[in-house]
Amino acid sequence: MTKRTARTKLSKLEYEVKLVEKCLAGDNPAWAELQRDYGGVVAYHVQKLPRDEREDALSRVWLHLMDNDYRPLHAWEKRSSLGTWMDRVARNKVCDILRAKCKTPPVETFG
């Protein structure tokens, strides 16, 4: 049985819950599956940043989800789909990055 077949036998919510549980248990293939399934949601928000900052921002979003023993992933309350929640996390992290850029004082040059 392929992964696609296994996935269709579960409801979307059941699939997402099992995927998150596996990630929280340290299952690396499940983490790779999470990144594959929801990477587009994360990339959508990262694309709004300047080109030279996108790769770093993408890493920051994924690292944020892994931070403190996957604490942010524990926070998903299943009131919305995992994709909707990931969209919110990615958007908020990109906003954090932009806010931090605005707080950085410009470098003064004396000429």
Short mmCIF file of C-alpha atoms in Angstrom, two decimals:
data_model
loop_
_atom_site.label_atom_id
_atom_site.label_comp_id
_atom_site.label_asym_id
_atom_site.label_seq_id
_atom_site.Cartn_x
_atom_site.Cartn_y
_atom_site.Cartn_z
CA MET A 1 0.00 0.00 0.00
CA THR A 2 1.43 3.37 -1.00
CA LYS A 3 1.41 6.47 1.16
CA ARG A 4 -1.17 8.03 -1.13
CA THR A 5 -3.52 5.06 -0.64
CA ALA A 6 -2.97 5.10 3.13
CA ARG A 7 -3.71 8.80 3.21
CA THR A 8 -7.00 8.49 1.35
CA LYS A 9 -8.30 5.96 3.90
CA LEU A 10 -7.95 8.54 6.67
CA SER A 11 -9.89 11.76 6.92
CA LYS A 12 -7.79 14.85 6.37
CA LEU A 13 -7.87 15.72 10.08
CA GLU A 14 -6.92 12.17 11.08
CA TYR A 15 -4.02 12.26 8.63
CA GLU A 16 -2.83 15.63 9.96
CA VAL A 17 -3.12 14.51 13.61
CA LYS A 18 -1.13 11.34 12.92
CA LEU A 19 1.49 13.29 10.98
CA VAL A 20 1.96 15.79 13.81
CA GLU A 21 2.08 13.00 16.40
CA LYS A 22 4.82 11.29 14.41
CA CYS A 23 6.76 14.56 14.11
CA LEU A 24 6.47 15.13 17.85
CA ALA A 25 7.76 11.60 18.42
CA GLY A 26 10.90 12.46 16.44
CA ASP A 27 10.02 10.61 13.24
CA ASN A 28 12.29 12.17 10.60
CA PRO A 29 10.35 10.80 7.60
CA ALA A 30 7.19 12.37 9.05
CA TRP A 31 8.99 15.71 9.40
CA ALA A 32 10.08 15.45 5.75
CA GLU A 33 6.46 14.68 4.81
CA LEU A 34 5.25 17.72 6.78
CA GLN A 35 7.74 19.92 4.94
CA ARG A 36 6.74 18.43 1.58
CA ASP A 37 2.99 18.75 2.24
CA TYR A 38 3.05 22.25 3.73
CA GLY A 39 6.23 23.74 2.27
CA GLY A 40 4.22 25.66 -0.30
CA VAL A 41 2.24 27.42 2.42
CA VAL A 42 5.46 28.49 4.11
CA ALA A 43 7.14 29.47 0.83
CA TYR A 44 4.16 31.64 -0.16
CA HIS A 45 4.81 34.05 2.70
CA VAL A 46 8.58 33.90 2.42
CA GLN A 47 8.31 34.97 -1.25
CA LYS A 48 7.17 38.38 -0.03
CA LEU A 49 10.67 39.08 1.31
CA PRO A 50 13.58 40.36 -0.75
CA ARG A 51 15.14 37.56 -2.79
CA ASP A 52 18.41 37.52 -0.84
CA GLU A 53 16.55 36.98 2.46
CA ARG A 54 14.16 34.20 1.45
CA GLU A 55 16.33 31.17 2.14
CA ASP A 56 17.20 32.38 5.62
CA ALA A 57 13.55 33.20 6.36
CA LEU A 58 12.42 29.77 5.15
CA SER A 59 14.90 28.14 7.51
CA ARG A 60 13.74 30.38 10.36
CA VAL A 61 10.12 29.30 9.93
CA TRP A 62 10.98 25.59 9.97
CA LEU A 63 13.40 26.04 12.86
CA HIS A 64 10.73 27.93 14.76
CA LEU A 65 8.42 24.92 14.44
CA MET A 66 11.16 22.66 15.80
CA ASP A 67 12.14 25.06 18.59
CA ASN A 68 11.98 23.88 22.21
CA ASP A 69 11.19 20.25 21.40
CA TYR A 70 8.56 21.17 18.77
CA ARG A 71 6.68 23.41 21.21
CA PRO A 72 4.97 25.41 18.42
CA LEU A 73 3.78 22.16 16.84
CA HIS A 74 2.29 21.16 20.20
CA ALA A 75 0.28 24.41 20.05
CA TRP A 76 -1.83 23.31 17.07
CA GLU A 77 -5.28 22.91 18.63
CA LYS A 78 -7.00 21.22 15.67
CA ARG A 79 -9.66 23.94 15.49
CA SER A 80 -8.50 24.54 11.92
CA SER A 81 -6.67 22.44 9.41
CA LEU A 82 -2.94 22.00 9.79
CA GLY A 83 -2.49 23.92 6.53
CA THR A 84 -4.42 26.90 7.86
CA TRP A 85 -2.41 26.82 11.08
CA MET A 86 0.89 26.53 9.16
CA ASP A 87 -0.20 29.50 7.04
CA ARG A 88 -0.68 31.57 10.20
CA VAL A 89 2.65 30.47 11.70
CA ALA A 90 4.53 31.27 8.50
CA ARG A 91 2.81 34.65 8.10
CA ASN A 92 3.52 35.61 11.71
CA LYS A 93 7.18 34.55 11.46
CA VAL A 94 7.67 36.59 8.28
CA CYS A 95 6.03 39.57 10.01
CA ASP A 96 8.43 39.09 12.95
CA ILE A 97 11.36 39.15 10.53
CA LEU A 98 10.08 42.33 8.89
CA ARG A 99 9.47 44.01 12.25
CA ALA A 100 12.99 43.14 13.37
CA LYS A 101 14.36 44.72 10.19
CA CYS A 102 12.47 47.94 10.91
CA LYS A 103 13.90 48.11 14.44
CA THR A 104 17.47 47.82 13.22
CA PRO A 105 18.86 51.34 13.13
CA PRO A 106 20.45 52.38 9.86
CA VAL A 107 24.21 52.52 9.73
CA GLU A 108 25.41 56.09 9.64
CA THR A 109 28.18 56.98 7.28
CA PHE A 110 30.29 60.03 7.55
CA GLY A 111 31.51 61.28 4.32
#
